[in-house]
Amino acid sequence: MTLELLYVGDNRETIEKLVSTADVSVCVVETPDDALNRLAVAPFDALVVSDTVSDITTFLSRVDIHPSSLPIVVETESATTLPAGVYDEAVPPAAVDQLTDVVDALVSDATSPAGTRDDSRVSLGDGGVSTHNVGTPSFAEGVGNRTFANAVVRGLPDVLFLADLDGNLLRWNDRLNAVTGYTDSEIRSSTPSEFFQDGLDVREKVTEMREDTDIRFTADLVTRDGSVIPYELTASLVDCGGEQYICGVGRDITERREAEQQLDEAVEELEESNTELEQFAYVASHDMKEPLRMVSSYLELLERRYGDELDGDAQEFIDFAVEGSERMREMINGLLAYSRVGRQTRDFERIDVGDVLDTAQSNLRIAIEESGAVVEAGELPTVHGDPGQLTQLFQNLVANAIKYTDEGRPRITVSAAREGDEWTFTVSDDGIGIPESRQESIFEIFSGEGGQSGSGIGLAICEKIVDHHGGRIWVESDGESGTTFHFTIPDVGQLGDEGTL
């Protein structure tokens, strides 16, 4: 096999030996620009660069390695003057035999299957040649050599690029070509700002990178055919050979942006649906009160006028009808209360929860006196919220505790504890408990709270109030005796003094 080499430099002895070496075809150029032009139009097995080439580090960083890894060998007396990672191997000047051996090994390594690959590398030691084998510490330390790194870079699904501080692209992977549709020479002659719809202020980004370890931002990339692709870019400054460069990775976020848009649309539709549902519930329940009042009135009139003439069955039927209309009235009132929670837009204010609980107990005074209930409360905090809604929240929970106690005096305990940036409130009772099978559904509207009679709206209202305040509510019960409700409200110390959550 004839090796196709591109030699950059002016060492006449090396050139003459390469030209006269069998199975070697060499193209000789003297400047980096000439080398880049040749690489753009013709394939080579390897690039050989004399260390006499001016600004060799920048040149090696700009070498086009597409579409496959191009082995780079540097002709130098001492490799220690060059930064690691910009070349594969080094050989002494005019050591053509060593040079061809090195190139043979690199080309074989780059093209052989993993199972048959020659895992040795030849590199310049103290004026001589040494071998580094895969798996040894010396090779592990040198695994950043360019051939290995290029193989890793080519496998990335994201765009990877290296640019100078002026934004000139020096190196990139094949993904940039595939995404933009531009050739290597077109990319090389462009700046990052030209690839983005709204441009890109490179100097501004460099300043941000100097202030932070790395930066992340989104930008719309424009392809050759005018397509716009949203990208998320992460970039940072790296040092190489005493110079700073911009190293960046770009990821196509089309799917993520579409998912976010779909989510936003779904949330908007859900909010509109909820608003319409609340409006419907309010209007429907409000309008149903009048015909229901008429039914109840005529039932009472029927009972007053003809009660003495009715037999036992007829009187029982009327009692059932009156009871049903009363339950319907309770459900309508509950539905109105439920719909009002979402319709109210009152600004939140600082509220002493102790005062809120006192108001709730005052509203329940008759039920508390008749049942002999005892409500004990620990020290309660100040929170940010709607006083009317929070009063209704405690009133519903205390009323439930009284309602679902079969024997003895109900004992209800209210407490609060701060956990992180929120307050967790607890309302416990010693009532009949809630079966585990019903604990997940009790906050659903018309759930029949706890399996007993009732409108089934009280706990649904509690959940809606807590949600409106940015918290969550849950229940604990062994299903036989006692129930504990927990709910959270953000700590007033974490919020402003005005506005709703």
PDB file of N, CA and C in Angstrom, residues 355-442:
ATOM      1  N   ASP A 355     -56.064  33.350  64.780  1.00  0.00           N
ATOM      2  CA  ASP A 355     -57.298  34.126  64.628  1.00  0.00           C
ATOM      3  C   ASP A 355     -58.245  33.439  63.650  1.00  0.00           C
ATOM      4  N   VAL A 356     -57.677  32.855  62.578  1.00  0.00           N
ATOM      5  CA  VAL A 356     -58.497  32.146  61.592  1.00  0.00           C
ATOM      6  C   VAL A 356     -59.213  30.971  62.255  1.00  0.00           C
ATOM      7  N   LEU A 357     -58.502  30.200  63.087  1.00  0.00           N
ATOM      8  CA  LEU A 357     -59.109  29.053  63.766  1.00  0.00           C
ATOM      9  C   LEU A 357     -60.198  29.510  64.744  1.00  0.00           C
ATOM     10  N   ASP A 358     -59.958  30.629  65.419  1.00  0.00           N
ATOM     11  CA  ASP A 358     -60.981  31.160  66.340  1.00  0.00           C
ATOM     12  C   ASP A 358     -62.258  31.506  65.585  1.00  0.00           C
ATOM     13  N   THR A 359     -62.108  32.126  64.418  1.00  0.00           N
ATOM     14  CA  THR A 359     -63.278  32.483  63.616  1.00  0.00           C
ATOM     15  C   THR A 359     -64.023  31.238  63.165  1.00  0.00           C
ATOM     16  N   ALA A 360     -63.266  30.208  62.741  1.00  0.00           N
ATOM     17  CA  ALA A 360     -63.890  28.955  62.306  1.00  0.00           C
ATOM     18  C   ALA A 360     -64.674  28.325  63.455  1.00  0.00           C
ATOM     19  N   GLN A 361     -64.120  28.331  64.659  1.00  0.00           N
ATOM     20  CA  GLN A 361     -64.816  27.758  65.821  1.00  0.00           C
ATOM     21  C   GLN A 361     -66.060  28.580  66.169  1.00  0.00           C
ATOM     22  N   SER A 362     -65.958  29.888  65.997  1.00  0.00           N
ATOM     23  CA  SER A 362     -67.122  30.739  66.273  1.00  0.00           C
ATOM     24  C   SER A 362     -68.256  30.405  65.312  1.00  0.00           C
ATOM     25  N   ASN A 363     -67.915  30.162  64.043  1.00  0.00           N
ATOM     26  CA  ASN A 363     -68.939  29.795  63.059  1.00  0.00           C
ATOM     27  C   ASN A 363     -69.556  28.437  63.370  1.00  0.00           C
ATOM     28  N   LEU A 364     -68.817  27.576  64.060  1.00  0.00           N
ATOM     29  CA  LEU A 364     -69.284  26.232  64.392  1.00  0.00           C
ATOM     30  C   LEU A 364     -69.741  26.131  65.841  1.00  0.00           C
ATOM     31  N   ARG A 365     -70.043  27.258  66.468  1.00  0.00           N
ATOM     32  CA  ARG A 365     -70.319  27.290  67.908  1.00  0.00           C
ATOM     33  C   ARG A 365     -71.433  26.326  68.302  1.00  0.00           C
ATOM     34  N   ILE A 366     -72.529  26.318  67.539  1.00  0.00           N
ATOM     35  CA  ILE A 366     -73.666  25.465  67.903  1.00  0.00           C
ATOM     36  C   ILE A 366     -73.283  23.996  67.814  1.00  0.00           C
ATOM     37  N   ALA A 367     -72.600  23.603  66.702  1.00  0.00           N
ATOM     38  CA  ALA A 367     -72.195  22.203  66.533  1.00  0.00           C
ATOM     39  C   ALA A 367     -71.219  21.784  67.618  1.00  0.00           C
ATOM     40  N   ILE A 368     -70.316  22.690  68.016  1.00  0.00           N
ATOM     41  CA  ILE A 368     -69.330  22.368  69.057  1.00  0.00           C
ATOM     42  C   ILE A 368     -70.025  22.191  70.397  1.00  0.00           C
ATOM     43  N   GLU A 369     -70.991  23.088  70.708  1.00  0.00           N
ATOM     44  CA  GLU A 369     -71.690  23.005  71.996  1.00  0.00           C
ATOM     45  C   GLU A 369     -72.551  21.748  72.064  1.00  0.00           C
ATOM     46  N   GLU A 370     -73.271  21.443  70.977  1.00  0.00           N
ATOM     47  CA  GLU A 370     -74.160  20.275  70.992  1.00  0.00           C
ATOM     48  C   GLU A 370     -73.386  18.965  71.113  1.00  0.00           C
ATOM     49  N   SER A 371     -72.197  18.911  70.476  1.00  0.00           N
ATOM     50  CA  SER A 371     -71.412  17.665  70.506  1.00  0.00           C
ATOM     51  C   SER A 371     -70.472  17.599  71.700  1.00  0.00           C
ATOM     52  N   GLY A 372     -70.260  18.749  72.363  1.00  0.00           N
ATOM     53  CA  GLY A 372     -69.312  18.801  73.464  1.00  0.00           C
ATOM     54  C   GLY A 372     -67.869  18.673  72.986  1.00  0.00           C
ATOM     55  N   ALA A 373     -67.630  19.029  71.727  1.00  0.00           N
ATOM     56  CA  ALA A 373     -66.297  18.880  71.143  1.00  0.00           C
ATOM     57  C   ALA A 373     -65.276  19.781  71.838  1.00  0.00           C
ATOM     58  N   VAL A 374     -64.042  19.281  71.916  1.00  0.00           N
ATOM     59  CA  VAL A 374     -62.926  20.034  72.477  1.00  0.00           C
ATOM     60  C   VAL A 374     -61.892  20.249  71.369  1.00  0.00           C
ATOM     61  N   VAL A 375     -61.586  21.507  71.096  1.00  0.00           N
ATOM     62  CA  VAL A 375     -60.595  21.836  70.066  1.00  0.00           C
ATOM     63  C   VAL A 375     -59.354  22.389  70.759  1.00  0.00           C
ATOM     64  N   GLU A 376     -58.241  21.693  70.651  1.00  0.00           N
ATOM     65  CA  GLU A 376     -56.985  22.125  71.266  1.00  0.00           C
ATOM     66  C   GLU A 376     -56.018  22.552  70.157  1.00  0.00           C
ATOM     67  N   ALA A 377     -55.366  23.679  70.360  1.00  0.00           N
ATOM     68  CA  ALA A 377     -54.452  24.193  69.336  1.00  0.00           C
ATOM     69  C   ALA A 377     -53.131  24.603  69.965  1.00  0.00           C
ATOM     70  N   GLY A 378     -52.049  24.247  69.293  1.00  0.00           N
ATOM     71  CA  GLY A 378     -50.733  24.695  69.718  1.00  0.00           C
ATOM     72  C   GLY A 378     -50.475  26.082  69.171  1.00  0.00           C
ATOM     73  N   GLU A 379     -49.225  26.512  69.218  1.00  0.00           N
ATOM     74  CA  GLU A 379     -48.876  27.824  68.692  1.00  0.00           C
ATOM     75  C   GLU A 379     -48.953  27.789  67.172  1.00  0.00           C
ATOM     76  N   LEU A 380     -49.725  28.701  66.604  1.00  0.00           N
ATOM     77  CA  LEU A 380     -49.937  28.730  65.159  1.00  0.00           C
ATOM     78  C   LEU A 380     -49.271  29.957  64.558  1.00  0.00           C
ATOM     79  N   PRO A 381     -48.716  29.850  63.347  1.00  0.00           N
ATOM     80  CA  PRO A 381     -47.923  30.929  62.754  1.00  0.00           C
ATOM     81  C   PRO A 381     -48.760  31.952  61.987  1.00  0.00           C
ATOM     82  N   THR A 382     -48.063  32.907  61.434  1.00  0.00           N
ATOM     83  CA  THR A 382     -48.641  33.866  60.497  1.00  0.00           C
ATOM     84  C   THR A 382     -48.293  33.399  59.089  1.00  0.00           C
ATOM     85  N   VAL A 383     -49.277  33.403  58.217  1.00  0.00           N
ATOM     86  CA  VAL A 383     -49.046  32.962  56.842  1.00  0.00           C
ATOM     87  C   VAL A 383     -49.545  34.029  55.873  1.00  0.00           C
ATOM     88  N   HIS A 384     -49.299  33.789  54.600  1.00  0.00           N
ATOM     89  CA  HIS A 384     -49.692  34.709  53.542  1.00  0.00           C
ATOM     90  C   HIS A 384     -50.854  34.066  52.806  1.00  0.00           C
ATOM     91  N   GLY A 385     -52.066  34.653  52.880  1.00  0.00           N
ATOM     92  CA  GLY A 385     -53.185  34.000  52.225  1.00  0.00           C
ATOM     93  C   GLY A 385     -54.469  34.788  52.286  1.00  0.00           C
ATOM     94  N   ASP A 386     -55.558  34.102  51.926  1.00  0.00           N
ATOM     95  CA  ASP A 386     -56.897  34.684  51.921  1.00  0.00           C
ATOM     96  C   ASP A 386     -57.582  34.298  53.230  1.00  0.00           C
ATOM     97  N   PRO A 387     -57.917  35.249  54.095  1.00  0.00           N
ATOM     98  CA  PRO A 387     -58.491  34.916  55.400  1.00  0.00           C
ATOM     99  C   PRO A 387     -59.821  34.185  55.295  1.00  0.00           C
ATOM    100  N   GLY A 388     -60.670  34.566  54.334  1.00  0.00           N
ATOM    101  CA  GLY A 388     -61.952  33.901  54.180  1.00  0.00           C
ATOM    102  C   GLY A 388     -61.794  32.439  53.783  1.00  0.00           C
ATOM    103  N   GLN A 389     -60.898  32.167  52.833  1.00  0.00           N
ATOM    104  CA  GLN A 389     -60.701  30.795  52.373  1.00  0.00           C
ATOM    105  C   GLN A 389     -60.065  29.933  53.462  1.00  0.00           C
ATOM    106  N   LEU A 390     -59.088  30.482  54.180  1.00  0.00           N
ATOM    107  CA  LEU A 390     -58.440  29.692  55.229  1.00  0.00           C
ATOM    108  C   LEU A 390     -59.403  29.421  56.388  1.00  0.00           C
ATOM    109  N   THR A 391     -60.306  30.368  56.666  1.00  0.00           N
ATOM    110  CA  THR A 391     -61.337  30.121  57.678  1.00  0.00           C
ATOM    111  C   THR A 391     -62.221  28.958  57.242  1.00  0.00           C
ATOM    112  N   GLN A 392     -62.610  28.971  55.967  1.00  0.00           N
ATOM    113  CA  GLN A 392     -63.443  27.884  55.443  1.00  0.00           C
ATOM    114  C   GLN A 392     -62.703  26.548  55.493  1.00  0.00           C
ATOM    115  N   LEU A 393     -61.391  26.572  55.242  1.00  0.00           N
ATOM    116  CA  LEU A 393     -60.580  25.356  55.281  1.00  0.00           C
ATOM    117  C   LEU A 393     -60.623  24.727  56.674  1.00  0.00           C
ATOM    118  N   PHE A 394     -60.309  25.504  57.707  1.00  0.00           N
ATOM    119  CA  PHE A 394     -60.331  24.971  59.073  1.00  0.00           C
ATOM    120  C   PHE A 394     -61.752  24.609  59.504  1.00  0.00           C
ATOM    121  N   GLN A 395     -62.713  25.404  59.077  1.00  0.00           N
ATOM    122  CA  GLN A 395     -64.105  25.143  59.447  1.00  0.00           C
ATOM    123  C   GLN A 395     -64.565  23.795  58.887  1.00  0.00           C
ATOM    124  N   ASN A 396     -64.208  23.494  57.637  1.00  0.00           N
ATOM    125  CA  ASN A 396     -64.603  22.219  57.038  1.00  0.00           C
ATOM    126  C   ASN A 396     -63.941  21.045  57.749  1.00  0.00           C
ATOM    127  N   LEU A 397     -62.653  21.183  58.078  1.00  0.00           N
ATOM    128  CA  LEU A 397     -61.939  20.073  58.717  1.00  0.00           C
ATOM    129  C   LEU A 397     -62.454  19.825  60.130  1.00  0.00           C
ATOM    130  N   VAL A 398     -62.708  20.897  60.884  1.00  0.00           N
ATOM    131  CA  VAL A 398     -63.222  20.739  62.242  1.00  0.00           C
ATOM    132  C   VAL A 398     -64.650  20.187  62.197  1.00  0.00           C
ATOM    133  N   ALA A 399     -65.461  20.688  61.270  1.00  0.00           N
ATOM    134  CA  ALA A 399     -66.838  20.199  61.144  1.00  0.00           C
ATOM    135  C   ALA A 399     -66.865  18.720  60.805  1.00  0.00           C
ATOM    136  N   ASN A 400     -65.968  18.282  59.933  1.00  0.00           N
ATOM    137  CA  ASN A 400     -65.893  16.859  59.586  1.00  0.00           C
ATOM    138  C   ASN A 400     -65.530  16.023  60.805  1.00  0.00           C
ATOM    139  N   ALA A 401     -64.574  16.522  61.589  1.00  0.00           N
ATOM    140  CA  ALA A 401     -64.144  15.780  62.785  1.00  0.00           C
ATOM    141  C   ALA A 401     -65.304  15.609  63.759  1.00  0.00           C
ATOM    142  N   ILE A 402     -66.125  16.656  63.894  1.00  0.00           N
ATOM    143  CA  ILE A 402     -67.290  16.565  64.782  1.00  0.00           C
ATOM    144  C   ILE A 402     -68.327  15.616  64.200  1.00  0.00           C
ATOM    145  N   LYS A 403     -68.562  15.735  62.910  1.00  0.00           N
ATOM    146  CA  LYS A 403     -69.606  14.966  62.240  1.00  0.00           C
ATOM    147  C   LYS A 403     -69.334  13.470  62.280  1.00  0.00           C
ATOM    148  N   TYR A 404     -68.045  13.090  62.145  1.00  0.00           N
ATOM    149  CA  TYR A 404     -67.712  11.675  62.034  1.00  0.00           C
ATOM    150  C   TYR A 404     -67.151  11.100  63.338  1.00  0.00           C
ATOM    151  N   THR A 405     -67.744  11.534  64.452  1.00  0.00           N
ATOM    152  CA  THR A 405     -67.454  10.930  65.760  1.00  0.00           C
ATOM    153  C   THR A 405     -68.741  10.310  66.274  1.00  0.00           C
ATOM    154  N   ASP A 406     -68.775   8.988  66.383  1.00  0.00           N
ATOM    155  CA  ASP A 406     -70.002   8.291  66.770  1.00  0.00           C
ATOM    156  C   ASP A 406     -70.302   8.387  68.263  1.00  0.00           C
ATOM    157  N   GLU A 407     -69.291   8.225  69.100  1.00  0.00           N
ATOM    158  CA  GLU A 407     -69.511   8.169  70.541  1.00  0.00           C
ATOM    159  C   GLU A 407     -68.560   9.125  71.263  1.00  0.00           C
ATOM    160  N   GLY A 408     -69.040   9.630  72.404  1.00  0.00           N
ATOM    161  CA  GLY A 408     -68.193  10.478  73.226  1.00  0.00           C
ATOM    162  C   GLY A 408     -68.026  11.876  72.667  1.00  0.00           C
ATOM    163  N   ARG A 409     -67.222  12.657  73.374  1.00  0.00           N
ATOM    164  CA  ARG A 409     -66.964  14.045  72.966  1.00  0.00           C
ATOM    165  C   ARG A 409     -65.815  14.069  71.962  1.00  0.00           C
ATOM    166  N   PRO A 410     -66.031  14.641  70.791  1.00  0.00           N
ATOM    167  CA  PRO A 410     -64.949  14.722  69.803  1.00  0.00           C
ATOM    168  C   PRO A 410     -63.779  15.534  70.355  1.00  0.00           C
ATOM    169  N   ARG A 411     -62.579  15.050  70.144  1.00  0.00           N
ATOM    170  CA  ARG A 411     -61.380  15.781  70.567  1.00  0.00           C
ATOM    171  C   ARG A 411     -60.554  16.059  69.311  1.00  0.00           C
ATOM    172  N   ILE A 412     -60.329  17.320  69.074  1.00  0.00           N
ATOM    173  CA  ILE A 412     -59.654  17.751  67.839  1.00  0.00           C
ATOM    174  C   ILE A 412     -58.404  18.534  68.223  1.00  0.00           C
ATOM    175  N   THR A 413     -57.289  18.184  67.573  1.00  0.00           N
ATOM    176  CA  THR A 413     -56.010  18.844  67.864  1.00  0.00           C
ATOM    177  C   THR A 413     -55.481  19.506  66.592  1.00  0.00           C
ATOM    178  N   VAL A 414     -55.087  20.772  66.723  1.00  0.00           N
ATOM    179  CA  VAL A 414     -54.548  21.533  65.590  1.00  0.00           C
ATOM    180  C   VAL A 414     -53.127  21.974  65.943  1.00  0.00           C
ATOM    181  N   SER A 415     -52.180  21.717  65.041  1.00  0.00           N
ATOM    182  CA  SER A 415     -50.784  22.106  65.285  1.00  0.00           C
ATOM    183  C   SER A 415     -50.128  22.515  63.974  1.00  0.00           C
ATOM    184  N   ALA A 416     -48.927  23.080  64.086  1.00  0.00           N
ATOM    185  CA  ALA A 416     -48.182  23.515  62.896  1.00  0.00           C
ATOM    186  C   ALA A 416     -46.688  23.380  63.148  1.00  0.00           C
ATOM    187  N   ALA A 417     -45.941  23.075  62.095  1.00  0.00           N
ATOM    188  CA  ALA A 417     -44.475  22.979  62.183  1.00  0.00           C
ATOM    189  C   ALA A 417     -43.882  23.473  60.870  1.00  0.00           C
ATOM    190  N   ARG A 418     -42.802  24.240  60.986  1.00  0.00           N
ATOM    191  CA  ARG A 418     -42.164  24.722  59.764  1.00  0.00           C
ATOM    192  C   ARG A 418     -41.172  23.685  59.268  1.00  0.00           C
ATOM    193  N   GLU A 419     -41.288  23.357  57.989  1.00  0.00           N
ATOM    194  CA  GLU A 419     -40.399  22.392  57.340  1.00  0.00           C
ATOM    195  C   GLU A 419     -39.874  23.007  56.053  1.00  0.00           C
ATOM    196  N   GLY A 420     -38.599  23.371  56.052  1.00  0.00           N
ATOM    197  CA  GLY A 420     -38.017  24.020  54.877  1.00  0.00           C
ATOM    198  C   GLY A 420     -38.624  25.387  54.664  1.00  0.00           C
ATOM    199  N   ASP A 421     -39.188  25.625  53.483  1.00  0.00           N
ATOM    200  CA  ASP A 421     -39.751  26.934  53.169  1.00  0.00           C
ATOM    201  C   ASP A 421     -41.274  26.930  53.231  1.00  0.00           C
ATOM    202  N   GLU A 422     -41.854  26.022  54.037  1.00  0.00           N
ATOM    203  CA  GLU A 422     -43.305  25.976  54.145  1.00  0.00           C
ATOM    204  C   GLU A 422     -43.719  25.547  55.553  1.00  0.00           C
ATOM    205  N   TRP A 423     -44.969  25.844  55.889  1.00  0.00           N
ATOM    206  CA  TRP A 423     -45.569  25.403  57.139  1.00  0.00           C
ATOM    207  C   TRP A 423     -46.423  24.168  56.862  1.00  0.00           C
ATOM    208  N   THR A 424     -46.312  23.169  57.722  1.00  0.00           N
ATOM    209  CA  THR A 424     -47.161  21.989  57.631  1.00  0.00           C
ATOM    210  C   THR A 424     -48.134  22.008  58.805  1.00  0.00           C
ATOM    211  N   PHE A 425     -49.438  22.075  58.494  1.00  0.00           N
ATOM    212  CA  PHE A 425     -50.486  22.105  59.511  1.00  0.00           C
ATOM    213  C   PHE A 425     -51.080  20.709  59.660  1.00  0.00           C
ATOM    214  N   THR A 426     -51.494  20.386  60.879  1.00  0.00           N
ATOM    215  CA  THR A 426     -52.068  19.081  61.178  1.00  0.00           C
ATOM    216  C   THR A 426     -53.368  19.264  61.954  1.00  0.00           C
ATOM    217  N   VAL A 427     -54.444  18.608  61.477  1.00  0.00           N
ATOM    218  CA  VAL A 427     -55.732  18.611  62.166  1.00  0.00           C
ATOM    219  C   VAL A 427     -56.091  17.156  62.437  1.00  0.00           C
ATOM    220  N   SER A 428     -56.056  16.751  63.711  1.00  0.00           N
ATOM    221  CA  SER A 428     -56.283  15.355  64.087  1.00  0.00           C
ATOM    222  C   SER A 428     -57.561  15.216  64.904  1.00  0.00           C
ATOM    223  N   ASP A 429     -58.233  14.067  64.758  1.00  0.00           N
ATOM    224  CA  ASP A 429     -59.416  13.788  65.567  1.00  0.00           C
ATOM    225  C   ASP A 429     -59.387  12.336  66.037  1.00  0.00           C
ATOM    226  N   ASP A 430     -60.307  11.999  66.926  1.00  0.00           N
ATOM    227  CA  ASP A 430     -60.390  10.634  67.436  1.00  0.00           C
ATOM    228  C   ASP A 430     -61.679   9.961  66.982  1.00  0.00           C
ATOM    229  N   GLY A 431     -62.130  10.320  65.765  1.00  0.00           N
ATOM    230  CA  GLY A 431     -63.388   9.813  65.242  1.00  0.00           C
ATOM    231  C   GLY A 431     -63.297   8.412  64.674  1.00  0.00           C
ATOM    232  N   ILE A 432     -64.173   8.119  63.720  1.00  0.00           N
ATOM    233  CA  ILE A 432     -64.329   6.752  63.210  1.00  0.00           C
ATOM    234  C   ILE A 432     -63.248   6.348  62.223  1.00  0.00           C
ATOM    235  N   GLY A 433     -62.451   7.308  61.760  1.00  0.00           N
ATOM    236  CA  GLY A 433     -61.396   6.972  60.805  1.00  0.00           C
ATOM    237  C   GLY A 433     -61.923   6.846  59.374  1.00  0.00           C
ATOM    238  N   ILE A 434     -60.987   6.716  58.437  1.00  0.00           N
ATOM    239  CA  ILE A 434     -61.335   6.594  57.022  1.00  0.00           C
ATOM    240  C   ILE A 434     -60.692   5.335  56.473  1.00  0.00           C
ATOM    241  N   PRO A 435     -61.458   4.437  55.883  1.00  0.00           N
ATOM    242  CA  PRO A 435     -60.870   3.216  55.311  1.00  0.00           C
ATOM    243  C   PRO A 435     -59.791   3.554  54.293  1.00  0.00           C
ATOM    244  N   GLU A 436     -58.747   2.742  54.282  1.00  0.00           N
ATOM    245  CA  GLU A 436     -57.627   2.990  53.361  1.00  0.00           C
ATOM    246  C   GLU A 436     -58.086   3.016  51.915  1.00  0.00           C
ATOM    247  N   SER A 437     -59.086   2.225  51.573  1.00  0.00           N
ATOM    248  CA  SER A 437     -59.568   2.153  50.193  1.00  0.00           C
ATOM    249  C   SER A 437     -60.206   3.454  49.737  1.00  0.00           C
ATOM    250  N   ARG A 438     -60.579   4.317  50.694  1.00  0.00           N
ATOM    251  CA  ARG A 438     -61.237   5.578  50.323  1.00  0.00           C
ATOM    252  C   ARG A 438     -60.327   6.795  50.472  1.00  0.00           C
ATOM    253  N   GLN A 439     -59.147   6.594  51.003  1.00  0.00           N
ATOM    254  CA  GLN A 439     -58.308   7.745  51.328  1.00  0.00           C
ATOM    255  C   GLN A 439     -57.819   8.506  50.094  1.00  0.00           C
ATOM    256  N   GLU A 440     -57.693   7.830  48.964  1.00  0.00           N
ATOM    257  CA  GLU A 440     -57.221   8.524  47.762  1.00  0.00           C
ATOM    258  C   GLU A 440     -58.333   9.292  47.067  1.00  0.00           C
ATOM    259  N   SER A 441     -59.611   8.957  47.367  1.00  0.00           N
ATOM    260  CA  SER A 441     -60.730   9.573  46.641  1.00  0.00           C
ATOM    261  C   SER A 441     -61.496  10.608  47.448  1.00  0.00           C
ATOM    262  N   ILE A 442     -61.173  10.769  48.735  1.00  0.00           N
ATOM    263  CA  ILE A 442     -62.008  11.635  49.565  1.00  0.00           C
ATOM    264  C   ILE A 442     -61.939  13.108  49.165  1.00  0.00           C
TER     265      ILE A 442
END
